[in-house]
Amino acid sequence: MKISPQELAQVAAAETPRFDMYSGIHKALRAFMADTLLAVGRMDPLDDADLAATGERVLQLLGFCGAHLAHENAFVHAAIEARAPGASDRIGHEHEEHVAHIAQLAEMLAALHRAVPGQRHADAQRLYGAV
C-alpha cells in the first residue's frame, strides 16, 4: 500500500499537541483543595477530634501547596528565565500572592484552634470562605 501525496501532506501538517507539564499537578492540587474545602465545610468546630483532623488536613494542603510553589520557582521558573529572561515575571508575582494566602490560611487555622468554643463557628466560617 502506497501513501498518497495528500495523506503525506495531512500527516506532515498535523500538529503534535503541546506538552502541558502543569496540567497533571494542577489538577491534583485542585482536587486536594476541593476535598479540603468540603472537609472544612462539614467540620464540627465544637468537636475537638474533628477540628484536629480537619486542621491537619488543611496544614497538609498548605504544606503541599508551599512545596509546589517552591519547586516551580526553583526549577521550572529558573529554566524558563535561563531561556527567556522576564518570561516568568507575571507568574512569579502570582506565586508571591499564593505564599501570602498560604500564610493567611495558616494563621486563620491557628486562630480557630485558639478560639473559645463560642467563637469557633465564626472562625470556622471565615476559614471556609478563605480556603
PDB file of C-alpha atoms in Angstrom, residues 3-131:
ATOM      1  CA  ILE A   3       0.763   6.612   0.863  1.00  0.00           C
ATOM      2  CA  SER A   4      -0.693   9.290  -1.366  1.00  0.00           C
ATOM      3  CA  PRO A   5       0.817  12.787  -1.524  1.00  0.00           C
ATOM      4  CA  GLN A   6      -2.379  14.127   0.084  1.00  0.00           C
ATOM      5  CA  GLU A   7      -2.095  11.698   3.025  1.00  0.00           C
ATOM      6  CA  LEU A   8       1.570  12.576   3.427  1.00  0.00           C
ATOM      7  CA  ALA A   9       0.710  16.287   3.473  1.00  0.00           C
ATOM      8  CA  GLN A  10      -2.006  15.678   6.098  1.00  0.00           C
ATOM      9  CA  VAL A  11       0.423  13.805   8.335  1.00  0.00           C
ATOM     10  CA  ALA A  12       3.075  16.500   7.914  1.00  0.00           C
ATOM     11  CA  ALA A  13       0.558  19.261   8.658  1.00  0.00           C
ATOM     12  CA  ALA A  14      -0.866  17.584  11.768  1.00  0.00           C
ATOM     13  CA  GLU A  15       0.316  19.359  14.875  1.00  0.00           C
ATOM     14  CA  THR A  16       1.545  17.393  17.814  1.00  0.00           C
ATOM     15  CA  PRO A  17      -0.285  18.579  20.905  1.00  0.00           C
ATOM     16  CA  ARG A  18       1.992  20.706  23.023  1.00  0.00           C
ATOM     17  CA  PHE A  19       3.096  19.003  26.239  1.00  0.00           C
ATOM     18  CA  ASP A  20       1.477  20.644  29.262  1.00  0.00           C
ATOM     19  CA  MET A  21       3.626  19.884  32.281  1.00  0.00           C
ATOM     20  CA  TYR A  22       1.327  21.896  34.558  1.00  0.00           C
ATOM     21  CA  SER A  23      -1.900  20.025  33.793  1.00  0.00           C
ATOM     22  CA  GLY A  24      -1.498  16.914  35.939  1.00  0.00           C
ATOM     23  CA  ILE A  25      -0.100  18.504  39.079  1.00  0.00           C
ATOM     24  CA  HIS A  26      -2.521  21.417  38.971  1.00  0.00           C
ATOM     25  CA  LYS A  27      -5.427  19.021  38.521  1.00  0.00           C
ATOM     26  CA  ALA A  28      -4.201  17.169  41.627  1.00  0.00           C
ATOM     27  CA  LEU A  29      -3.843  20.434  43.554  1.00  0.00           C
ATOM     28  CA  ARG A  30      -7.393  21.498  42.641  1.00  0.00           C
ATOM     29  CA  ALA A  31      -8.731  18.087  43.731  1.00  0.00           C
ATOM     30  CA  PHE A  32      -6.875  18.348  47.053  1.00  0.00           C
ATOM     31  CA  MET A  33      -8.173  21.905  47.552  1.00  0.00           C
ATOM     32  CA  ALA A  34     -11.766  20.924  46.720  1.00  0.00           C
ATOM     33  CA  ASP A  35     -11.640  17.913  49.039  1.00  0.00           C
ATOM     34  CA  THR A  36     -10.197  20.049  51.836  1.00  0.00           C
ATOM     35  CA  LEU A  37     -12.830  22.732  51.290  1.00  0.00           C
ATOM     36  CA  LEU A  38     -15.540  20.093  51.660  1.00  0.00           C
ATOM     37  CA  ALA A  39     -13.896  18.793  54.847  1.00  0.00           C
ATOM     38  CA  VAL A  40     -13.751  22.299  56.352  1.00  0.00           C
ATOM     39  CA  GLY A  41     -17.364  22.901  55.364  1.00  0.00           C
ATOM     40  CA  ARG A  42     -18.645  19.776  57.091  1.00  0.00           C
ATOM     41  CA  MET A  43     -16.358  20.050  60.129  1.00  0.00           C
ATOM     42  CA  ASP A  44     -17.964  20.456  63.540  1.00  0.00           C
ATOM     43  CA  PRO A  45     -15.737  23.097  65.130  1.00  0.00           C
ATOM     44  CA  LEU A  46     -17.010  22.148  68.605  1.00  0.00           C
ATOM     45  CA  ASP A  47     -15.810  18.548  68.177  1.00  0.00           C
ATOM     46  CA  ASP A  48     -12.145  18.664  69.196  1.00  0.00           C
ATOM     47  CA  ALA A  49     -11.258  15.481  67.288  1.00  0.00           C
ATOM     48  CA  ASP A  50     -12.960  16.697  64.103  1.00  0.00           C
ATOM     49  CA  LEU A  51     -11.307  20.098  64.451  1.00  0.00           C
ATOM     50  CA  ALA A  52      -7.893  18.474  64.907  1.00  0.00           C
ATOM     51  CA  ALA A  53      -8.301  16.081  61.956  1.00  0.00           C
ATOM     52  CA  THR A  54      -9.602  18.759  59.622  1.00  0.00           C
ATOM     53  CA  GLY A  55      -6.946  21.194  60.782  1.00  0.00           C
ATOM     54  CA  GLU A  56      -4.278  18.602  59.999  1.00  0.00           C
ATOM     55  CA  ARG A  57      -5.753  18.168  56.526  1.00  0.00           C
ATOM     56  CA  VAL A  58      -5.620  21.944  55.959  1.00  0.00           C
ATOM     57  CA  LEU A  59      -1.986  22.029  57.127  1.00  0.00           C
ATOM     58  CA  GLN A  60      -1.128  19.171  54.761  1.00  0.00           C
ATOM     59  CA  LEU A  61      -2.706  21.085  51.886  1.00  0.00           C
ATOM     60  CA  LEU A  62      -0.862  24.273  52.789  1.00  0.00           C
ATOM     61  CA  GLY A  63       2.429  22.388  53.023  1.00  0.00           C
ATOM     62  CA  PHE A  64       1.845  20.688  49.686  1.00  0.00           C
ATOM     63  CA  CYS A  65       0.977  23.994  48.024  1.00  0.00           C
ATOM     64  CA  GLY A  66       4.030  25.699  49.519  1.00  0.00           C
ATOM     65  CA  ALA A  67       6.322  22.892  48.395  1.00  0.00           C
ATOM     66  CA  HIS A  68       4.813  23.008  44.914  1.00  0.00           C
ATOM     67  CA  LEU A  69       5.407  26.758  44.664  1.00  0.00           C
ATOM     68  CA  ALA A  70       8.991  26.367  45.876  1.00  0.00           C
ATOM     69  CA  HIS A  71       9.620  23.600  43.332  1.00  0.00           C
ATOM     70  CA  GLU A  72       8.187  25.620  40.452  1.00  0.00           C
ATOM     71  CA  ASN A  73      10.172  28.694  41.485  1.00  0.00           C
ATOM     72  CA  ALA A  74      13.448  26.812  41.891  1.00  0.00           C
ATOM     73  CA  PHE A  75      13.279  24.576  38.853  1.00  0.00           C
ATOM     74  CA  VAL A  76      10.606  25.496  36.329  1.00  0.00           C
ATOM     75  CA  HIS A  77      10.847  29.277  36.540  1.00  0.00           C
ATOM     76  CA  ALA A  78      14.634  29.132  36.716  1.00  0.00           C
ATOM     77  CA  ALA A  79      14.683  27.112  33.483  1.00  0.00           C
ATOM     78  CA  ILE A  80      12.246  29.498  31.813  1.00  0.00           C
ATOM     79  CA  GLU A  81      14.282  32.529  32.897  1.00  0.00           C
ATOM     80  CA  ALA A  82      17.508  30.957  31.616  1.00  0.00           C
ATOM     81  CA  ARG A  83      15.960  30.761  28.157  1.00  0.00           C
ATOM     82  CA  ALA A  84      13.689  33.809  28.138  1.00  0.00           C
ATOM     83  CA  PRO A  85      14.538  36.408  30.796  1.00  0.00           C
ATOM     84  CA  GLY A  86      11.419  38.005  32.238  1.00  0.00           C
ATOM     85  CA  ALA A  87       9.063  35.332  30.898  1.00  0.00           C
ATOM     86  CA  SER A  88       8.085  34.116  34.367  1.00  0.00           C
ATOM     87  CA  ASP A  89       7.678  37.539  35.988  1.00  0.00           C
ATOM     88  CA  ARG A  90       3.867  37.519  35.949  1.00  0.00           C
ATOM     89  CA  ILE A  91       3.564  34.029  37.417  1.00  0.00           C
ATOM     90  CA  GLY A  92       6.298  34.887  39.930  1.00  0.00           C
ATOM     91  CA  HIS A  93       4.142  37.711  41.266  1.00  0.00           C
ATOM     92  CA  GLU A  94       1.158  35.349  41.423  1.00  0.00           C
ATOM     93  CA  HIS A  95       3.302  32.926  43.432  1.00  0.00           C
ATOM     94  CA  GLU A  96       4.110  35.713  45.896  1.00  0.00           C
ATOM     95  CA  GLU A  97       0.361  36.229  46.349  1.00  0.00           C
ATOM     96  CA  HIS A  98      -0.119  32.485  46.844  1.00  0.00           C
ATOM     97  CA  VAL A  99       2.585  32.414  49.537  1.00  0.00           C
ATOM     98  CA  ALA A 100       0.839  35.278  51.343  1.00  0.00           C
ATOM     99  CA  HIS A 101      -2.513  33.475  51.067  1.00  0.00           C
ATOM    100  CA  ILE A 102      -0.999  30.265  52.455  1.00  0.00           C
ATOM    101  CA  ALA A 103       0.323  32.217  55.455  1.00  0.00           C
ATOM    102  CA  GLN A 104      -3.084  33.873  55.919  1.00  0.00           C
ATOM    103  CA  LEU A 105      -4.849  30.492  55.891  1.00  0.00           C
ATOM    104  CA  ALA A 106      -2.349  29.066  58.385  1.00  0.00           C
ATOM    105  CA  GLU A 107      -2.982  31.992  60.730  1.00  0.00           C
ATOM    106  CA  MET A 108      -6.770  31.616  60.356  1.00  0.00           C
ATOM    107  CA  LEU A 109      -6.453  27.934  61.242  1.00  0.00           C
ATOM    108  CA  ALA A 110      -4.269  28.751  64.263  1.00  0.00           C
ATOM    109  CA  ALA A 111      -6.848  31.331  65.396  1.00  0.00           C
ATOM    110  CA  LEU A 112      -9.586  28.718  65.066  1.00  0.00           C
ATOM    111  CA  HIS A 113      -7.611  26.296  67.242  1.00  0.00           C
ATOM    112  CA  ARG A 114      -7.047  29.010  69.879  1.00  0.00           C
ATOM    113  CA  ALA A 115     -10.662  30.189  69.842  1.00  0.00           C
ATOM    114  CA  VAL A 116     -13.006  29.616  72.724  1.00  0.00           C
ATOM    115  CA  PRO A 117     -15.915  27.339  71.787  1.00  0.00           C
ATOM    116  CA  GLY A 118     -18.337  30.254  71.404  1.00  0.00           C
ATOM    117  CA  GLN A 119     -16.091  31.806  68.726  1.00  0.00           C
ATOM    118  CA  ARG A 120     -15.256  28.640  66.770  1.00  0.00           C
ATOM    119  CA  HIS A 121     -18.249  28.637  64.420  1.00  0.00           C
ATOM    120  CA  ALA A 122     -17.474  32.170  63.210  1.00  0.00           C
ATOM    121  CA  ASP A 123     -13.757  31.384  62.832  1.00  0.00           C
ATOM    122  CA  ALA A 124     -14.538  28.142  61.007  1.00  0.00           C
ATOM    123  CA  GLN A 125     -16.835  30.019  58.633  1.00  0.00           C
ATOM    124  CA  ARG A 126     -14.093  32.571  57.899  1.00  0.00           C
ATOM    125  CA  LEU A 127     -11.639  29.768  57.204  1.00  0.00           C
ATOM    126  CA  TYR A 128     -14.170  28.029  54.949  1.00  0.00           C
ATOM    127  CA  GLY A 129     -14.700  31.248  52.994  1.00  0.00           C
ATOM    128  CA  ALA A 130     -10.946  31.715  52.523  1.00  0.00           C
ATOM    129  CA  VAL A 131      -9.978  28.162  51.573  1.00  0.00           C
TER     130      VAL A 131
END
